[in-house]
XYZ file of C-alpha atoms in Angstrom:
510
model
C -0.363 -16.810 15.915
C 2.235 -14.955 13.917
C 4.472 -16.845 11.517
C 7.435 -15.924 13.719
C 5.785 -17.428 16.796
C 4.934 -20.591 14.857
C 8.476 -20.925 13.567
C 10.102 -20.706 16.975
C 8.008 -23.443 18.589
C 8.982 -27.056 17.970
C 6.046 -29.407 18.158
C 6.154 -33.145 18.717
C 3.951 -35.466 16.719
C 0.961 -37.120 18.347
C -1.960 -38.604 16.508
C -4.582 -37.128 18.856
C -3.334 -33.526 18.969
C -4.124 -30.580 16.709
C -3.521 -26.890 17.319
C -4.454 -23.933 15.130
C -1.547 -21.819 13.925
C -2.494 -19.155 11.379
C -4.298 -20.902 8.529
C -2.562 -24.244 9.035
C -2.627 -26.980 11.612
C 0.425 -28.265 13.510
C 0.471 -31.414 15.560
C 1.367 -31.024 19.201
C 2.090 -33.778 21.659
C 0.551 -31.972 24.625
C -2.906 -31.297 23.227
C -4.956 -34.223 24.533
C -8.543 -34.871 23.501
C -9.348 -37.600 26.012
C -9.959 -37.842 29.717
C -7.373 -39.507 31.932
C -8.503 -42.322 34.217
C -6.405 -45.016 35.902
C -3.365 -44.232 33.794
C -5.260 -44.436 30.489
C -6.471 -41.818 28.009
C -10.175 -42.529 27.548
C -13.323 -41.225 25.873
C -16.650 -40.695 27.634
C -18.779 -43.810 28.058
C -21.572 -41.972 26.257
C -19.333 -41.312 23.275
C -20.198 -37.612 23.514
C -17.772 -34.729 23.497
C -17.837 -30.929 23.565
C -15.841 -28.251 21.812
C -13.190 -26.015 23.321
C -12.964 -22.651 21.574
C -10.482 -19.798 21.453
C -12.175 -16.752 23.060
C -10.109 -14.407 20.861
C -11.657 -15.628 17.604
C -14.332 -18.191 18.431
C -12.529 -20.962 16.531
C -12.637 -24.527 17.782
C -9.312 -25.697 19.169
C -10.269 -29.257 20.058
C -13.016 -31.491 21.389
C -12.819 -33.343 24.694
C -15.019 -36.043 26.269
C -18.295 -34.945 27.819
C -18.050 -37.207 30.833
C -20.875 -37.797 33.284
C -21.409 -39.475 36.655
C -20.572 -42.940 35.289
C -17.142 -41.834 34.093
C -16.594 -39.915 37.308
C -17.377 -42.980 39.405
C -14.766 -44.966 37.481
C -12.225 -42.223 38.180
C -13.113 -42.156 41.880
C -12.846 -45.956 42.067
C -9.416 -45.809 40.422
C -8.189 -43.139 42.831
C -9.617 -45.055 45.798
C -7.866 -48.276 44.773
C -4.587 -46.470 44.110
C -4.638 -44.781 47.506
C -3.848 -48.049 49.273
C -0.385 -48.224 47.768
C 0.223 -44.498 47.201
C -0.205 -43.606 50.871
C 2.478 -46.163 51.684
C 5.104 -44.503 49.486
C 7.889 -42.662 51.221
C 8.098 -38.899 51.240
C 11.289 -39.208 49.217
C 9.519 -41.245 46.519
C 6.676 -38.741 46.249
C 9.162 -35.877 46.218
C 11.118 -37.443 43.368
C 7.994 -37.877 41.212
C 6.878 -34.310 41.833
C 10.338 -33.064 40.958
C 10.311 -35.104 37.745
C 6.906 -33.612 36.907
C 8.282 -30.127 37.562
C 11.262 -30.760 35.270
C 8.966 -31.885 32.445
C 6.742 -28.816 32.835
C 9.814 -26.607 32.722
C 10.998 -28.329 29.546
C 7.608 -27.860 27.851
C 6.655 -24.375 29.068
C 6.556 -22.773 25.624
C 4.146 -25.370 24.243
C 2.001 -25.207 27.367
C 1.885 -21.405 27.255
C 0.678 -21.326 23.652
C -2.008 -23.891 24.424
C -3.089 -21.897 27.483
C -3.336 -18.664 25.488
C -5.489 -20.319 22.859
C -8.054 -21.719 25.277
C -8.043 -18.958 27.934
C -7.342 -15.914 25.729
C -4.720 -14.361 27.975
C -1.639 -12.772 26.383
C 1.246 -15.121 25.722
C 3.448 -13.239 28.174
C 0.858 -13.802 30.914
C 0.535 -17.469 29.976
C 4.294 -17.810 30.289
C 4.049 -16.143 33.683
C 1.314 -18.560 34.744
C 3.449 -21.515 33.662
C 6.291 -20.235 35.855
C 3.819 -19.785 38.704
C 2.232 -23.190 38.164
C 5.486 -25.117 37.985
C 6.692 -23.402 41.150
C 4.023 -25.297 43.113
C 5.357 -28.624 41.857
C 8.856 -27.594 42.891
C 7.617 -26.303 46.249
C 5.631 -29.422 47.144
C 8.396 -31.709 45.926
C 10.327 -30.147 48.792
C 7.462 -29.909 51.297
C 6.652 -33.622 50.857
C 9.731 -34.335 52.985
C 8.716 -31.852 55.683
C 5.333 -33.142 56.841
C 6.263 -33.448 60.489
C 4.534 -34.808 63.568
C 4.881 -33.802 67.204
C 5.719 -35.274 70.563
C 3.380 -34.132 73.319
C 4.131 -33.964 77.029
C 1.975 -36.382 78.982
C 0.844 -35.635 82.525
C 1.190 -39.330 83.300
C 4.575 -40.991 83.836
C 3.346 -44.180 82.189
C 2.278 -42.626 78.888
C 3.952 -41.132 75.850
C 1.997 -38.925 73.427
C 2.741 -38.627 69.719
C 0.875 -36.838 66.924
C 1.443 -37.952 63.332
C 0.014 -36.636 60.068
C -1.569 -39.002 57.571
C -3.177 -38.413 54.154
C -6.969 -38.089 54.155
C -7.561 -40.272 51.058
C -9.058 -39.397 47.676
C -9.237 -35.651 46.978
C -11.607 -34.084 44.437
C -9.930 -31.059 42.832
C -12.210 -28.658 40.942
C -10.252 -25.931 39.167
C -11.415 -22.704 37.440
C -10.893 -21.340 33.921
C -8.909 -18.215 34.729
C -5.694 -19.977 35.804
C -6.152 -23.427 34.253
C -2.562 -24.563 34.731
C -1.516 -23.042 38.048
C -4.609 -23.990 40.004
C -4.275 -27.615 38.951
C -0.642 -27.790 40.034
C -1.329 -25.828 43.230
C -3.992 -28.302 44.319
C -2.515 -31.521 42.956
C 0.997 -30.703 44.159
C -0.159 -30.434 47.773
C -2.483 -33.450 47.569
C 0.128 -35.738 46.045
C 2.883 -34.580 48.386
C 0.608 -35.460 51.305
C 0.035 -38.990 50.035
C -3.472 -38.434 48.652
C -4.725 -39.540 45.257
C -6.931 -37.204 43.243
C -9.660 -36.725 40.670
C -9.332 -33.411 38.818
C -12.328 -31.681 37.241
C -11.097 -28.743 35.112
C -13.405 -25.931 34.019
C -15.351 -26.615 30.837
C -13.903 -23.492 29.153
C -10.278 -24.540 29.706
C -9.783 -28.314 30.037
C -6.811 -28.533 27.666
C -4.213 -27.051 30.004
C -5.190 -29.493 32.760
C -4.982 -32.442 30.376
C -1.627 -31.260 29.049
C 0.008 -30.848 32.441
C -1.377 -34.217 33.586
C 0.070 -35.762 30.414
C 3.443 -34.640 31.748
C 2.620 -36.171 35.140
C 1.914 -39.419 33.287
C 5.299 -39.144 31.594
C 6.892 -38.444 34.976
C 5.800 -41.901 36.122
C 2.955 -41.396 38.603
C 1.275 -44.789 39.110
C -2.133 -45.465 37.485
C -5.069 -44.091 39.461
C -3.035 -41.621 41.502
C -4.047 -38.746 39.204
C -7.278 -38.739 37.177
C -8.938 -36.062 35.017
C -12.660 -35.929 34.228
C -13.805 -33.398 31.604
C -17.444 -32.352 31.374
C -19.594 -29.763 29.603
C -21.747 -27.226 31.415
C -24.646 -29.641 31.112
C -22.885 -32.489 32.908
C -20.813 -30.422 35.336
C -23.476 -30.190 38.113
C -23.887 -33.971 38.251
C -20.153 -34.602 38.137
C -19.540 -32.005 40.834
C -22.210 -33.454 43.099
C -20.710 -36.948 42.879
C -17.227 -35.589 43.586
C -18.659 -34.087 46.780
C -20.944 -36.893 47.947
C -19.138 -40.109 47.037
C -18.251 -42.062 50.198
C -14.904 -42.885 48.569
C -13.924 -39.189 48.423
C -12.344 -37.850 51.610
C -12.050 -34.178 50.694
C -12.611 -31.547 48.058
C -10.746 -28.444 46.946
C -12.632 -25.900 44.862
C -11.697 -22.548 43.382
C -14.499 -20.543 41.814
C -17.543 -18.428 42.543
C -18.984 -18.029 46.018
C -22.399 -19.238 44.825
C -21.005 -22.534 43.535
C -18.746 -22.867 46.561
C -21.760 -22.663 48.879
C -23.503 -25.381 46.883
C -20.491 -27.690 47.056
C -20.097 -26.960 50.769
C -23.697 -28.035 51.309
C -23.201 -31.206 49.253
C -20.069 -32.113 51.222
C -21.922 -31.775 54.504
C -23.716 -35.120 54.131
C -20.392 -36.943 54.274
C -18.594 -34.539 56.628
C -15.880 -34.102 53.991
C -12.687 -32.163 54.433
C -13.118 -29.061 52.282
C -10.978 -26.227 50.974
C -12.686 -23.318 49.233
C -11.084 -20.342 47.491
C -14.018 -18.223 46.414
C -14.860 -14.793 45.052
C -13.244 -11.566 46.136
C -14.079 -7.884 46.167
C -10.645 -6.454 46.866
C -10.201 -2.860 47.908
C -7.171 -0.973 46.575
C -6.564 1.947 48.949
C -4.262 4.854 48.068
C -3.474 7.176 50.961
C -2.232 10.755 50.618
C 1.218 9.613 51.747
C 1.521 7.089 48.905
C 3.916 7.420 46.012
C 1.448 7.901 43.148
C 3.701 6.405 40.487
C 4.276 3.246 42.506
C 0.579 2.961 43.357
C -0.451 3.249 39.706
C 2.094 0.600 38.737
C 0.652 -1.678 41.402
C -2.900 -1.041 40.260
C -2.066 -1.900 36.662
C -0.868 -5.310 37.834
C -3.600 -5.907 40.402
C -6.402 -4.821 38.053
C -5.520 -5.735 34.478
C -3.784 -9.094 34.851
C -5.827 -11.564 32.775
C -8.134 -8.673 31.776
C -9.244 -8.324 35.390
C -10.409 -11.937 35.521
C -8.706 -12.898 38.776
C -10.185 -13.527 42.196
C -7.661 -11.176 43.825
C -8.086 -8.473 41.189
C -8.400 -4.942 42.587
C -12.123 -4.218 42.470
C -12.795 -1.082 44.544
C -10.178 1.660 44.218
C -10.291 4.074 47.158
C -8.240 7.257 46.841
C -7.780 9.871 49.542
C -8.970 13.434 48.837
C -5.544 15.033 48.748
C -4.317 13.080 45.713
C -7.605 11.975 44.113
C -7.450 14.110 40.947
C -3.750 13.446 40.363
C -4.243 9.730 40.801
C -7.191 9.521 38.387
C -5.174 11.351 35.734
C -2.165 9.112 36.310
C -4.278 5.966 35.953
C -5.865 7.347 32.786
C -2.443 7.999 31.294
C -1.185 4.528 32.205
C -4.245 2.729 30.830
C -4.134 4.794 27.652
C -0.484 4.115 26.905
C 0.360 0.751 28.438
C -2.492 -1.557 27.412
C -2.684 -3.168 23.988
C -5.855 -5.195 23.423
C -5.941 -8.098 20.995
C -5.306 -11.770 20.331
C -2.909 -12.966 23.003
C -0.664 -14.617 20.433
C 0.062 -11.326 18.647
C 3.216 -9.415 19.469
C 2.774 -6.535 21.925
C -0.696 -7.539 23.141
C -1.061 -7.456 26.924
C -4.845 -7.659 27.329
C -6.882 -10.409 25.750
C -10.623 -11.079 25.535
C -13.046 -12.095 28.247
C -13.472 -15.837 28.560
C -17.032 -16.213 27.251
C -20.238 -14.430 26.338
C -21.675 -14.814 29.816
C -18.753 -12.870 31.287
C -19.102 -10.156 28.624
C -22.811 -9.666 29.275
C -22.232 -9.562 33.008
C -19.566 -6.878 32.629
C -21.792 -4.829 30.310
C -24.567 -4.992 32.918
C -22.299 -3.909 35.784
C -20.860 -0.944 33.874
C -24.226 0.070 32.427
C -25.995 0.058 35.786
C -23.130 1.919 37.479
C -23.095 4.658 34.821
C -26.878 4.959 35.036
C -26.462 5.441 38.803
C -24.058 8.354 38.285
C -20.562 6.941 37.738
C -18.489 8.993 35.283
C -16.791 7.218 32.385
C -13.237 8.570 32.296
C -12.334 6.267 29.420
C -13.645 3.111 27.764
C -17.020 1.933 28.970
C -18.037 -0.630 26.363
C -17.134 -3.311 23.874
C -13.862 -2.961 21.996
C -13.651 -2.146 18.278
C -12.251 -5.650 17.765
C -15.707 -6.973 18.628
C -16.366 -10.446 19.929
C -15.392 -10.932 23.570
C -13.007 -7.979 23.688
C -13.814 -5.148 26.103
C -12.248 -1.723 26.375
C -10.031 -1.007 29.399
C -12.391 1.203 31.390
C -12.093 3.765 34.172
C -15.111 4.871 36.199
C -14.768 7.756 38.658
C -17.188 9.271 41.147
C -18.231 5.779 42.184
C -20.259 5.390 45.368
C -20.670 2.425 47.682
C -24.227 1.698 46.575
C -23.256 1.202 42.912
C -23.203 -2.307 41.510
C -19.516 -2.045 40.501
C -18.676 -1.660 44.190
C -21.088 -4.266 45.523
C -20.319 -7.017 42.989
C -17.031 -8.517 41.896
C -16.371 -6.956 38.475
C -14.106 -9.674 37.018
C -13.154 -7.556 34.038
C -10.872 -4.685 32.923
C -12.808 -1.953 34.742
C -11.314 0.395 37.355
C -13.968 1.777 39.739
C -12.653 4.755 41.739
C -14.127 6.502 44.752
C -12.695 9.047 47.169
C -12.386 9.041 50.942
C -11.325 11.528 53.603
C -9.900 9.609 56.574
C -8.103 6.360 57.295
C -11.012 5.066 59.361
C -13.406 5.792 56.508
C -11.222 3.876 54.036
C -10.990 0.854 56.313
C -14.748 0.904 56.928
C -15.463 1.002 53.180
C -12.959 -1.766 52.479
C -14.502 -4.018 55.135
C -18.102 -3.351 54.072
C -18.355 -6.548 52.026
C -19.170 -10.196 52.608
C -15.924 -11.081 50.837
C -12.524 -11.234 52.489
C -9.971 -12.640 50.064
C -7.438 -9.865 49.398
C -6.953 -6.143 49.894
C -4.220 -3.723 48.852
C -3.101 -0.343 50.118
C -0.337 2.160 49.448
C 1.208 4.333 52.138
C 4.693 5.531 53.072
C 3.652 5.966 56.719
C 4.981 2.880 58.535
C 2.656 3.337 61.511
C -0.320 3.593 59.183
C 0.859 0.493 57.325
C 0.741 -1.614 60.482
C -2.593 -0.171 61.647
C -4.376 -0.661 58.343
C -2.920 -4.104 57.662
C -4.275 -5.360 60.974
C -7.702 -3.768 60.528
C -8.453 -4.973 57.000
C -10.745 -8.004 57.023
C -9.144 -10.288 54.453
C -6.912 -13.325 54.327
C -4.242 -11.477 52.333
C -3.042 -7.875 52.224
C -0.686 -6.312 49.707
C 1.149 -3.341 51.250
C 2.751 -1.174 48.567
C 2.560 -4.260 46.330
C 0.089 -5.288 43.628
C 1.364 -8.818 42.940
C 0.999 -11.028 46.005
C 0.720 -14.584 44.638
C 3.579 -17.066 45.064
C 4.044 -20.741 45.893
C 5.501 -19.951 49.304
C 2.580 -17.815 50.532
C -0.595 -18.944 52.309
C -3.248 -18.090 49.707
C -6.849 -17.895 50.894
C -9.592 -15.779 52.375
C -11.976 -15.249 55.258
C -15.691 -14.461 55.486
C -17.433 -15.690 52.313
C -14.187 -15.858 50.344
C -13.383 -19.333 51.489
C -11.932 -21.873 53.886
C -8.356 -23.081 54.165
C -5.109 -22.053 52.500
C -3.252 -23.105 49.369
C 0.482 -22.787 48.860
C 3.087 -22.497 51.641
C 3.478 -25.273 54.188
C -0.152 -24.681 55.172
C -1.306 -26.024 51.808
C -0.638 -29.515 53.185
C -3.198 -29.036 55.974
C -6.284 -29.695 53.829
C -4.933 -33.077 52.724
C -3.729 -34.499 56.044
C -5.282 -35.276 59.379
C -3.617 -35.524 62.773
C -3.616 -38.946 64.403
C -2.961 -39.071 68.146
C -0.978 -42.086 69.377
C -0.984 -42.896 73.078
C 1.686 -45.344 74.294
C 0.876 -46.688 77.726
C 2.867 -48.726 80.262
C 6.177 -47.203 79.273
C 7.653 -46.707 82.768
């Protein structure tokens, strides 16, 4: 971090918190190095921990408990016991706590953003954007808590009255990913808590600090013990922890965001208990640019949809399809934008807007995808390899002449690589876009209103951005179809995964 950035952040003292700032160490109240179970900050029963490192420089930021199934069972038991009283709280009481949590996040956004940048590597400006996004879910569900309505049905019998009410399902296991370690905790927990559920949160092993920090603020907001719990675990212990979160008879449902492969495994594990499940899995988004599109606007949209978090987003534009009539102009425009607008480096440095990849596994995977695609005939317009900064940094890359059989089209890239192919007709573009097992998001650009309606309806995905590259918000129903998941997060529909409908039949009323 620059001296200027250090100087403008005021840190609070806490004996368990240390954060690297240049060559010195400052104490920060929001950097927790314990798990959170039943309202207490605790170490792993085994006494073991694991390190959390900054992907920009490989330095250790902190160590957190390496919890296993025993710790997880304690957390589940705490959530299960707390559910008895938490489900009986009024919507107004839950709303007030969520609003208090939101206010505390808003008051601590700068500290949270710096912590997020250090553990996730994303530029500080993006971390600040994620904090705004994440807190918006707490605000949204503070309001939605008071709008979980039932229904009155019309009976065919004069002696009966029919009522449907919604009730919380119970304990919810929330497994969040590393790429949005703040927002995907608040998105899940906000909905669960608003519904009257208690929860056990398992953050990704690469980025547990943001989850712990935001839950620290929930603790300060006054949530009762056991209502929110956080279990941290290394890669070694994660499979066992995840399995227990899916199979425990005390867990009523699970929400997971991550890879399709892991999602399938968790889905299978939940089957034994017939759990309620919400899955937001991998994507392979098409970004279609029709001849009628405004090229400048389309390029601006692509820069957002592709390079946010260095391309490490489930809704990142993966397959760029450009119609023949503007193909050459569009490729040149993208090249110019990438060459002038992206500054790669440590996310805490001024002017940087693309950070490193999260870990070595992601770097090697990206190198394989680009290498195999180039070997198959893709042309490197720019970039194509590791950045001069070394480490986990990768050059912003453009590949043209890509075909559907290349690995960069078949697999989710999850990195700062634009893969461009050309098409002739609208039907061809739609067919290419739909030729995937994924169905999370798609994007297209067109100034033809009739075409906009036709294509939007034909694209097989849960979300479609039309002349827009940024589609996430608290008020939208976020989720996919096909192998991209089950259920929706955000909007009023985010409550659905955490409530069930109870039918009440009143007889003898006439």
